[in-house]
XYZ file of C-alpha atoms in Angstrom:
484
model
C 7.181 9.638 28.827
C 5.102 12.746 29.441
C 2.817 13.154 32.424
C -0.766 12.485 31.209
C -2.068 15.414 33.198
C 0.431 17.747 31.515
C -0.425 16.378 28.108
C -4.155 16.728 28.678
C -3.927 20.422 29.501
C -5.635 22.508 26.828
C -6.056 19.476 24.540
C -9.728 20.177 24.009
C -8.803 23.645 22.721
C -5.938 22.292 20.615
C -8.270 19.807 18.904
C -9.813 22.744 17.061
C -6.440 23.606 15.555
C -5.318 20.150 14.385
C -6.818 20.427 10.930
C -4.254 20.295 8.148
C -4.759 22.497 5.044
C -7.586 21.629 2.640
C -7.347 18.246 0.953
C -5.896 19.797 -2.215
C -2.727 20.686 -0.268
C -2.780 18.061 2.462
C -0.132 16.041 0.654
C 2.158 18.982 -0.064
C 4.652 17.812 2.544
C 5.637 15.059 0.091
C 6.925 17.723 -2.297
C 9.451 19.155 0.158
C 12.179 16.835 -1.146
C 12.258 13.597 -3.169
C 13.589 11.874 -0.038
C 10.367 12.697 1.833
C 8.192 10.955 -0.746
C 10.550 7.972 -0.952
C 10.609 7.648 2.822
C 6.817 7.896 3.152
C 6.380 5.212 0.494
C 8.877 2.942 2.255
C 7.001 3.434 5.522
C 3.663 2.524 3.914
C 5.202 -0.723 2.678
C 6.717 -1.230 6.117
C 3.298 -0.789 7.733
C 1.571 -3.458 5.648
C 4.409 -5.988 5.420
C 5.508 -5.368 9.023
C 2.026 -6.205 10.293
C 1.949 -9.460 8.317
C 5.404 -10.433 9.594
C 4.349 -9.768 13.177
C 1.235 -11.860 12.585
C 3.243 -14.770 11.132
C 5.850 -14.722 13.910
C 3.207 -14.292 16.606
C 1.474 -17.455 15.394
C 4.398 -19.460 16.798
C 3.447 -18.554 20.370
C -0.249 -17.690 20.093
C -2.241 -18.849 23.157
C 0.865 -20.153 24.950
C 1.992 -19.106 28.440
C 5.323 -17.335 28.619
C 7.048 -20.305 30.249
C 6.063 -22.601 27.373
C 7.237 -20.020 24.801
C 10.684 -20.075 26.358
C 10.755 -23.885 26.385
C 9.424 -24.397 22.849
C 11.478 -21.681 21.106
C 14.920 -21.254 22.705
C 16.528 -19.575 19.672
C 15.827 -17.011 16.952
C 12.866 -17.293 14.619
C 13.523 -18.063 10.948
C 10.795 -18.216 8.307
C 13.018 -19.300 5.414
C 16.040 -21.434 4.595
C 17.459 -24.562 6.212
C 17.137 -22.978 9.672
C 13.392 -22.367 9.305
C 11.767 -22.594 12.721
C 9.244 -25.394 13.052
C 6.007 -24.864 14.916
C 5.464 -26.276 18.358
C 3.496 -29.458 17.706
C -0.139 -28.869 18.682
C -3.618 -28.832 17.173
C -3.776 -25.048 16.852
C -0.628 -24.686 14.764
C -1.531 -27.790 12.713
C -3.935 -25.516 10.814
C -1.050 -23.496 9.406
C 2.362 -23.782 7.794
C 5.326 -21.671 8.941
C 5.301 -18.290 7.205
C 1.527 -17.994 6.929
C -0.368 -15.102 8.446
C -3.725 -15.446 10.229
C -7.140 -13.770 10.290
C -5.571 -10.515 11.512
C -3.848 -9.856 8.196
C -6.729 -11.319 6.212
C -9.128 -8.753 7.656
C -6.713 -5.863 7.182
C -6.483 -6.912 3.536
C -10.251 -6.564 3.256
C -9.736 -2.842 3.930
C -7.013 -2.553 1.296
C -8.951 -4.503 -1.324
C -12.089 -2.455 -0.631
C -10.136 0.789 -0.991
C -8.550 -0.278 -4.273
C -11.785 -1.660 -5.693
C -13.848 1.466 -5.050
C -11.454 4.016 -6.554
C -11.501 6.764 -7.624
C -13.006 8.436 -4.581
C -11.335 11.839 -4.058
C -14.251 13.309 -2.101
C -16.047 10.303 -0.626
C -14.954 8.578 2.601
C -11.573 6.844 2.644
C -13.328 3.494 2.857
C -16.991 2.548 2.862
C -17.813 0.989 6.234
C -20.791 -0.832 4.742
C -18.524 -2.394 2.117
C -16.122 -3.468 4.876
C -19.052 -5.113 6.679
C -20.035 -6.881 3.456
C -16.486 -8.135 2.917
C -16.140 -9.388 6.489
C -19.488 -11.148 6.138
C -18.272 -12.790 2.934
C -14.838 -13.645 4.407
C -16.304 -15.451 7.398
C -17.715 -18.156 5.115
C -15.751 -17.889 1.855
C -12.378 -16.832 3.230
C -9.988 -14.633 1.261
C -11.022 -15.712 -2.220
C -8.226 -13.983 -4.141
C -5.687 -16.220 -2.357
C -7.966 -19.235 -1.828
C -7.463 -18.910 1.924
C -10.127 -20.342 4.259
C -11.201 -18.157 7.191
C -9.005 -19.337 10.069
C -9.065 -17.931 13.597
C -12.502 -16.301 13.664
C -12.859 -14.420 16.948
C -15.882 -15.025 19.152
C -17.179 -11.462 18.959
C -16.737 -11.200 15.205
C -18.399 -14.577 14.728
C -21.405 -13.690 16.860
C -21.850 -10.289 15.243
C -21.218 -11.111 11.600
C -23.169 -14.395 11.573
C -26.275 -12.679 12.942
C -28.957 -12.864 10.206
C -29.586 -9.121 10.439
C -25.919 -8.091 10.322
C -25.850 -6.529 6.861
C -29.055 -4.570 7.558
C -27.461 -2.729 10.468
C -23.881 -3.768 11.389
C -23.571 -1.296 14.259
C -26.989 -2.230 15.602
C -26.089 -5.911 15.694
C -22.680 -5.132 17.216
C -24.507 -3.150 19.906
C -26.917 -6.003 20.573
C -24.098 -8.524 21.000
C -22.161 -6.135 23.243
C -25.165 -5.599 25.485
C -25.585 -9.360 25.796
C -22.068 -9.447 27.223
C -23.275 -6.974 29.882
C -21.054 -4.334 28.273
C -17.917 -6.286 29.166
C -16.741 -7.533 25.765
C -13.831 -5.377 24.583
C -11.671 -7.727 22.471
C -8.997 -6.794 19.948
C -10.792 -7.906 16.765
C -11.350 -4.434 15.319
C -7.943 -3.090 16.324
C -6.131 -5.929 14.565
C -7.356 -4.848 11.116
C -7.108 -1.089 11.429
C -3.486 -0.389 10.417
C -4.067 0.245 6.660
C -6.264 3.200 7.638
C -3.196 5.086 8.875
C -1.876 5.176 5.319
C -5.293 5.834 3.797
C -5.729 8.861 6.072
C -2.322 10.385 5.337
C -4.004 13.282 3.528
C -6.894 13.648 5.963
C -7.240 15.730 9.107
C -6.851 14.168 12.529
C -10.580 14.609 13.099
C -11.342 12.766 9.852
C -8.860 10.046 10.800
C -10.618 9.425 14.100
C -13.967 9.253 12.317
C -12.735 6.775 9.693
C -11.184 4.516 12.356
C -14.401 4.680 14.379
C -16.716 3.864 11.486
C -14.644 0.898 10.330
C -14.131 -0.455 13.836
C -17.762 -0.223 14.908
C -19.039 -2.531 12.169
C -18.070 -5.324 14.593
C -16.899 -3.779 17.899
C -18.969 -1.097 19.610
C -17.278 -0.902 23.022
C -15.700 2.565 23.533
C -12.402 0.943 24.566
C -12.241 -0.703 21.150
C -13.140 2.586 19.459
C -10.478 4.667 21.210
C -7.873 1.959 20.545
C -8.632 2.028 16.809
C -8.497 5.830 16.824
C -5.105 5.970 18.523
C -3.462 3.206 16.484
C -4.665 4.744 13.222
C -3.570 8.237 14.252
C -0.114 6.959 15.239
C 0.318 5.213 11.891
C -0.770 8.349 10.037
C 1.483 10.537 12.168
C 4.561 8.396 11.558
C 3.984 8.478 7.798
C 3.592 12.252 7.857
C 6.716 12.739 9.956
C 4.681 14.164 12.837
C 5.304 11.371 15.361
C 8.996 11.558 16.196
C 9.266 10.949 19.947
C 7.391 9.560 22.933
C 5.831 12.926 23.725
C 4.139 12.789 20.315
C 2.677 9.403 21.260
C 1.309 10.851 24.507
C -0.210 13.861 22.765
C -2.051 11.677 20.251
C -3.140 9.317 23.024
C -4.722 12.231 24.860
C -6.363 13.600 21.721
C -7.827 10.225 20.781
C -9.266 9.810 24.267
C -10.635 13.369 24.338
C -12.286 12.908 20.935
C -14.116 9.717 21.928
C -14.896 10.976 25.440
C -16.572 14.096 24.038
C -19.039 12.077 21.941
C -21.738 10.417 23.998
C -22.800 8.142 21.136
C -19.306 6.613 21.227
C -18.675 6.805 24.968
C -22.096 5.371 25.853
C -23.231 3.419 22.778
C -26.098 1.820 24.702
C -27.904 5.154 24.460
C -28.175 4.768 20.685
C -31.722 4.937 19.375
C -31.669 2.254 16.712
C -34.019 1.828 13.813
C -36.096 -1.073 12.604
C -35.996 -4.256 14.644
C -33.627 -2.789 17.229
C -35.876 -0.152 18.818
C -36.123 -2.312 21.942
C -32.355 -2.585 22.407
C -31.753 -0.767 25.682
C -29.660 -1.390 28.751
C -29.827 -0.353 32.371
C -26.476 0.152 34.017
C -26.144 -1.953 37.104
C -25.402 -0.162 40.340
C -24.895 3.213 38.714
C -22.022 1.907 36.601
C -20.401 4.552 34.460
C -19.112 4.380 30.889
C -16.599 1.659 30.057
C -14.295 4.421 28.837
C -12.168 5.103 31.921
C -9.144 7.364 31.636
C -7.038 5.704 34.322
C -7.390 2.271 32.736
C -6.600 3.679 29.304
C -3.488 5.569 30.395
C -2.224 2.657 32.444
C -2.033 0.518 29.317
C -0.560 3.358 27.254
C 2.220 3.821 29.795
C 3.684 0.391 30.556
C 7.474 0.190 30.474
C 7.952 -3.586 30.151
C 6.059 -6.233 28.184
C 6.018 -8.412 31.296
C 3.923 -5.840 33.145
C 1.127 -6.221 30.581
C 0.650 -9.884 31.576
C -0.080 -10.766 27.978
C -0.413 -14.486 28.673
C -3.226 -14.044 31.205
C -5.573 -16.804 30.013
C -8.680 -14.857 31.038
C -7.758 -11.487 29.532
C -5.267 -12.135 26.720
C -7.706 -10.876 24.067
C -8.443 -7.583 25.858
C -8.075 -4.703 23.432
C -6.020 -2.548 25.824
C -3.429 -5.317 26.180
C -2.989 -5.320 22.417
C -2.927 -1.526 22.222
C -0.532 -1.273 25.157
C 1.907 -3.794 23.690
C 1.937 -1.960 20.343
C 2.547 1.422 21.974
C 5.310 -0.010 24.141
C 6.913 -1.606 21.073
C 6.962 1.807 19.387
C 8.389 3.457 22.502
C 11.149 0.848 22.679
C 12.008 1.460 19.022
C 12.288 5.189 19.662
C 14.544 4.619 22.665
C 16.770 2.103 20.935
C 17.218 4.221 17.806
C 19.847 6.108 19.783
C 21.895 2.937 20.332
C 24.881 2.154 18.080
C 23.396 -0.964 16.463
C 19.879 0.288 15.818
C 20.052 1.039 12.099
C 19.928 -2.491 10.665
C 17.079 -4.960 10.533
C 17.701 -6.087 14.107
C 15.458 -3.449 15.713
C 12.204 -4.799 14.262
C 13.248 -8.414 14.756
C 14.310 -8.004 18.373
C 11.263 -6.076 19.554
C 8.763 -8.368 17.822
C 10.587 -11.413 19.196
C 10.507 -9.978 22.726
C 6.791 -9.336 22.358
C 5.752 -12.737 20.993
C 7.821 -14.554 23.606
C 5.363 -13.189 26.188
C 2.732 -15.483 24.663
C -0.992 -14.826 24.908
C -2.740 -13.469 21.821
C 0.695 -13.087 20.279
C -0.268 -12.984 16.592
C -2.667 -10.080 17.101
C -0.346 -8.226 19.472
C 2.565 -8.582 17.043
C 0.406 -7.691 14.036
C -0.623 -4.334 15.512
C 2.869 -3.710 16.906
C 4.424 -4.824 13.616
C 2.415 -2.223 11.725
C 3.661 0.635 13.922
C 7.231 -0.698 14.014
C 7.159 -1.292 10.265
C 6.048 2.294 9.728
C 8.785 3.515 12.066
C 11.716 1.608 10.530
C 10.401 1.337 6.962
C 10.244 -1.658 4.667
C 13.953 -1.502 3.867
C 14.779 -2.360 7.470
C 12.459 -5.329 7.881
C 14.407 -8.571 8.452
C 15.039 -10.604 5.301
C 15.139 -13.837 7.311
C 11.423 -13.271 7.872
C 10.398 -11.585 4.624
C 11.875 -14.335 2.467
C 9.664 -16.934 4.120
C 6.392 -14.994 4.277
C 3.716 -16.861 2.331
C 2.190 -14.667 -0.382
C 4.714 -11.992 0.564
C 5.298 -10.834 -3.020
C 1.552 -10.559 -3.593
C 1.133 -8.555 -0.373
C 4.001 -6.246 -1.311
C 2.351 -5.569 -4.662
C -0.954 -4.612 -3.046
C 0.833 -2.259 -0.637
C 2.601 -0.636 -3.601
C -0.697 -0.159 -5.421
C -2.266 1.424 -2.362
C 0.662 3.815 -1.985
C 0.405 4.765 -5.654
C -3.348 5.386 -5.515
C -2.953 7.432 -2.346
C -0.562 9.721 -4.202
C 2.366 8.820 -1.953
C 4.466 7.068 -4.569
C 4.653 8.249 -8.177
C 4.356 5.921 -11.148
C 7.454 5.876 -13.327
C 7.113 6.324 -17.065
C 8.211 2.746 -17.687
C 5.641 1.204 -15.362
C 2.427 -0.437 -16.516
C -0.549 1.883 -16.808
C -3.027 -0.755 -15.603
C -5.461 0.566 -13.016
C -6.722 -1.196 -9.926
C -10.001 -1.811 -11.749
C -8.063 -4.262 -13.915
C -7.144 -6.216 -10.775
C -9.663 -9.032 -10.151
C -8.195 -9.621 -6.688
C -10.020 -6.570 -5.381
C -13.483 -7.921 -6.247
C -15.587 -9.444 -3.502
C -15.049 -12.911 -4.971
C -11.381 -12.271 -5.734
C -12.109 -12.754 -9.429
C -12.569 -16.483 -8.812
C -16.293 -16.706 -8.175
C -17.992 -17.692 -4.926
C -17.607 -21.216 -3.646
C -20.785 -23.293 -3.660
C -21.946 -25.147 -0.561
C -20.610 -28.347 -2.080
C -17.212 -26.742 -2.691
C -17.151 -25.285 0.830
C -17.932 -28.704 2.289
C -15.184 -30.288 0.192
C -12.690 -27.647 1.298
C -13.610 -28.293 4.925
C -13.140 -32.050 4.495
C -9.782 -31.572 2.770
C -8.682 -29.207 5.517
C -9.608 -31.666 8.259
C -7.793 -34.445 6.404
C -4.673 -32.274 6.179
C -4.697 -31.754 9.942
C -5.257 -35.463 10.584
C -2.361 -36.354 8.285
C -0.075 -33.976 10.175
C -1.085 -35.483 13.488
C -0.676 -39.038 12.178
C 2.820 -38.263 10.876
C 3.734 -36.739 14.223
C 2.519 -39.801 16.147
C 4.468 -42.110 13.859
C 7.627 -40.054 14.262
C 7.218 -40.062 18.033
C 6.688 -43.828 18.039
C 9.868 -44.375 16.024
C 11.806 -42.110 18.360
C 10.549 -43.987 21.417
C 11.347 -47.323 19.785
C 14.861 -46.151 18.990
C 15.371 -45.088 22.603
C 14.209 -48.500 23.804
C 16.675 -50.177 21.450
C 19.552 -48.113 22.802
C 18.468 -48.945 26.350
C 18.534 -52.685 25.624
C 22.028 -52.412 24.099
C 23.415 -50.737 27.244
C 21.690 -53.300 29.538
C 23.610 -56.233 28.014
């Protein structure tokens, strides 16, 4: 890994020279050889599906300490077939079935569905941040309507921000208000977890534009500068891998420095409490206690970008497991490990993705989010073709997800539609509508869904108690037989 001080030298000057050619030629690299386009397309699919796989595998150990992960899951993870791994029996995992993803993937899909729904937009922003805010606001009550999925795993920060009655009037203003109420301490991973599709969407944009897109989408819920810089770096890394510009660990360090320099140079991002808000928020101000500086501190940032072992991140720390830098640091380390292991003899199968994600989730903590963000970068690095089939085959709604990733790649101009393919446009796809083409659920329907969901959990717990009682009774019977 490069020395941060060496990397930072002249970065501010280099930032002026990072712009790629005008948008009309920004995708010309895909024309260098058919293999380049095929590879980029495979990496886009790997990004989206890899994130969902990481999410689904991470659910097995989410919120558990490392010691309990090792006890509960002594072998490999399987999502399909007779060897499918059962969840550890507890109330959290009772909400799901093996192979399902969580809110992390749901919210990333809101970005994809928004992008597809609002095409064509060759000049306008990659995604409309206000539309993302609207979709998150709708998801938090309705869920993902196109798949009839209820909203499971709503984070505290997202819940407080999005459920505020004034949220849709001024998403950033409300996010600022909630952050200030936390005394500027809240820096969770809720915006970072959804950002990975932006790497693909920005493949034809400049690095400066990429940082801006990641910032705008992230700040509709998370205003802390640590969250902003994390979204910027993760998005830039995804974009760079797809473009063939991130090839080694030095490239990671260079982008890490550029992301930090970009946010650090903008006071409205570095010190969001200085924002002069409109309307009802003109009184939102904050006085730093004891001369406290910005929450954007370079040493803290680089420490998490530079860890060499997942254990050092202390991912299962019950007080800090949701900290955005822990998630960012685990994803960057996962990518570094993939780069290092590519040189090993057995690195070219599906084992690379599987092994690194397994190592990560076995550290516990906020494992689904950590593995979702890491899975996106690893999926981009290895490509969809090298994702493990023992996980893909058991991913719920995996075929549907794959189809949406293909559509996004096509609309981005990465893949090319064959003459024999359907000419239907994304506007013919009802899934991309706010209501998923199914209509909004009424209050009565929402209440019924909630009751049915609670009953499902109770049935699972009842079946588990009955099975445990039978097992204990059988043990007692064996004990009596031996006592005779």
